[in-house]
XYZ file of C-alpha atoms in Angstrom:
153
model
C 7.105 -77.254 9.571
C 10.375 -79.077 8.923
C 10.978 -76.971 5.849
C 10.424 -73.759 7.817
C 12.977 -74.759 10.466
C 15.571 -75.657 7.850
C 15.066 -72.282 6.129
C 15.566 -70.516 9.464
C 18.730 -72.510 10.063
C 19.987 -71.477 6.632
C 19.232 -67.834 7.398
C 21.234 -67.927 10.607
C 24.035 -70.097 9.321
C 24.998 -67.787 6.485
C 23.505 -69.777 3.580
C 20.942 -67.052 3.043
C 23.374 -65.054 0.899
C 22.790 -67.502 -1.947
C 19.052 -66.861 -1.698
C 19.574 -63.064 -1.676
C 18.429 -62.373 1.889
C 20.774 -60.821 4.399
C 21.188 -62.806 7.623
C 19.584 -61.126 10.618
C 21.827 -60.992 13.686
C 20.282 -62.882 16.570
C 20.309 -60.881 19.816
C 21.592 -62.563 22.927
C 18.502 -63.659 24.881
C 20.428 -63.821 28.144
C 19.309 -61.133 30.588
C 21.811 -60.109 33.276
C 20.822 -60.998 36.832
C 21.326 -57.454 38.069
C 20.528 -54.582 35.721
C 23.327 -52.110 35.048
C 22.703 -48.423 34.583
C 23.884 -47.208 31.215
C 26.585 -44.561 31.164
C 27.109 -42.365 28.150
C 30.369 -40.647 27.295
C 30.503 -36.954 26.515
C 31.479 -37.724 22.906
C 28.459 -39.987 22.476
C 26.100 -37.369 23.924
C 27.576 -34.686 21.671
C 27.263 -36.979 18.649
C 23.597 -37.780 19.357
C 22.766 -34.105 19.954
C 24.433 -33.174 16.662
C 22.503 -35.900 14.835
C 19.233 -34.785 16.456
C 19.830 -31.171 15.402
C 20.580 -32.324 11.861
C 17.216 -34.145 11.615
C 14.908 -32.120 9.374
C 12.313 -34.722 8.324
C 9.133 -35.427 10.256
C 9.781 -38.253 12.737
C 13.516 -38.420 12.070
C 14.342 -37.745 15.718
C 12.050 -40.613 16.738
C 13.887 -42.925 14.355
C 17.215 -41.816 15.831
C 16.010 -42.395 19.382
C 14.617 -45.851 18.583
C 17.807 -46.832 16.757
C 19.961 -45.802 19.719
C 17.546 -47.069 22.392
C 17.171 -43.631 23.976
C 14.314 -41.547 25.342
C 13.446 -37.966 24.479
C 14.227 -37.036 28.085
C 17.854 -37.984 27.382
C 17.995 -35.292 24.706
C 16.375 -32.738 27.011
C 18.794 -33.484 29.849
C 21.835 -33.510 27.591
C 20.837 -30.193 25.988
C 20.434 -28.652 29.439
C 23.854 -29.998 30.490
C 25.453 -28.598 27.334
C 23.903 -25.159 27.901
C 25.017 -25.143 31.534
C 28.571 -26.080 30.546
C 28.614 -23.273 27.983
C 27.389 -20.747 30.572
C 30.047 -21.880 33.048
C 32.741 -21.703 30.375
C 31.759 -18.137 29.458
C 31.317 -16.919 33.046
C 34.053 -14.649 34.413
C 36.573 -16.489 36.536
C 37.762 -15.251 39.917
C 41.342 -14.140 39.633
C 44.109 -14.760 42.113
C 45.232 -17.599 44.277
C 42.692 -20.287 45.033
C 41.571 -20.780 48.610
C 43.441 -23.546 50.385
C 41.410 -23.327 53.603
C 40.334 -26.586 55.101
C 36.530 -26.871 54.999
C 36.527 -27.952 58.658
C 38.297 -24.795 59.829
C 34.995 -22.937 60.290
C 33.740 -25.640 62.620
C 37.029 -25.673 64.519
C 36.832 -21.895 65.014
C 33.221 -22.156 66.203
C 34.122 -24.905 68.666
C 37.073 -22.898 69.995
C 34.822 -19.864 70.550
C 32.294 -22.054 72.400
C 35.086 -23.521 74.508
C 36.370 -20.043 75.449
C 32.836 -18.863 76.332
C 32.190 -21.915 78.509
C 35.574 -21.493 80.216
C 34.645 -17.902 81.169
C 31.302 -19.125 82.558
C 33.096 -21.819 84.573
C 35.532 -19.290 86.044
C 32.579 -17.072 87.000
C 30.761 -19.979 88.634
C 33.877 -21.021 90.597
C 34.327 -17.419 91.785
C 30.699 -17.284 92.971
C 31.092 -20.609 94.792
C 34.263 -19.371 96.537
C 32.441 -16.211 97.671
C 29.523 -18.309 98.979
C 31.925 -20.520 100.952
C 33.585 -17.486 102.550
C 30.230 -15.898 103.434
C 29.000 -19.140 105.013
C 32.258 -19.423 107.002
C 31.853 -15.814 108.269
C 28.257 -16.443 109.273
C 29.119 -19.771 110.891
C 26.928 -21.850 108.597
C 28.316 -25.313 107.996
C 28.048 -26.579 104.448
C 27.612 -30.266 103.632
C 30.683 -31.945 102.212
C 30.437 -32.441 98.460
C 32.853 -34.739 96.730
C 34.404 -32.975 93.776
C 36.426 -34.662 91.106
C 36.642 -35.447 87.457
C 33.784 -37.958 87.592
C 31.291 -35.616 89.278
C 30.016 -32.483 87.630
């Protein structure tokens, strides 16, 4: 047992070169408290896709994926993204000045139209109320007093 531990120490300390065995790098066993989502650059994705397309041997893509710590779904997604980017690059572009309209302008116009419509309805209602008051005054019908103001609708 002691001899086994000393051989392992030699392997990790760099003395293994004299024996003819390459030292194996020891991975960091520390696991982060909160996992971080991996983000791949466009160059890395392009490189992996090129390497995957260059694989001709049986199982070579699997070796590539294991070496890089990737899944086959990564390749599928990245291929789809590449094809979509190519389609967008080859699509005809709209000529002329780009629209500088504020995206909220449509809502503002709709609200202004609603406000104008409601104002017309209010004017109509006030006109009807005035006519009713005059008719009741002509007929001698007394109307109850109603407090009007900003607080009451």
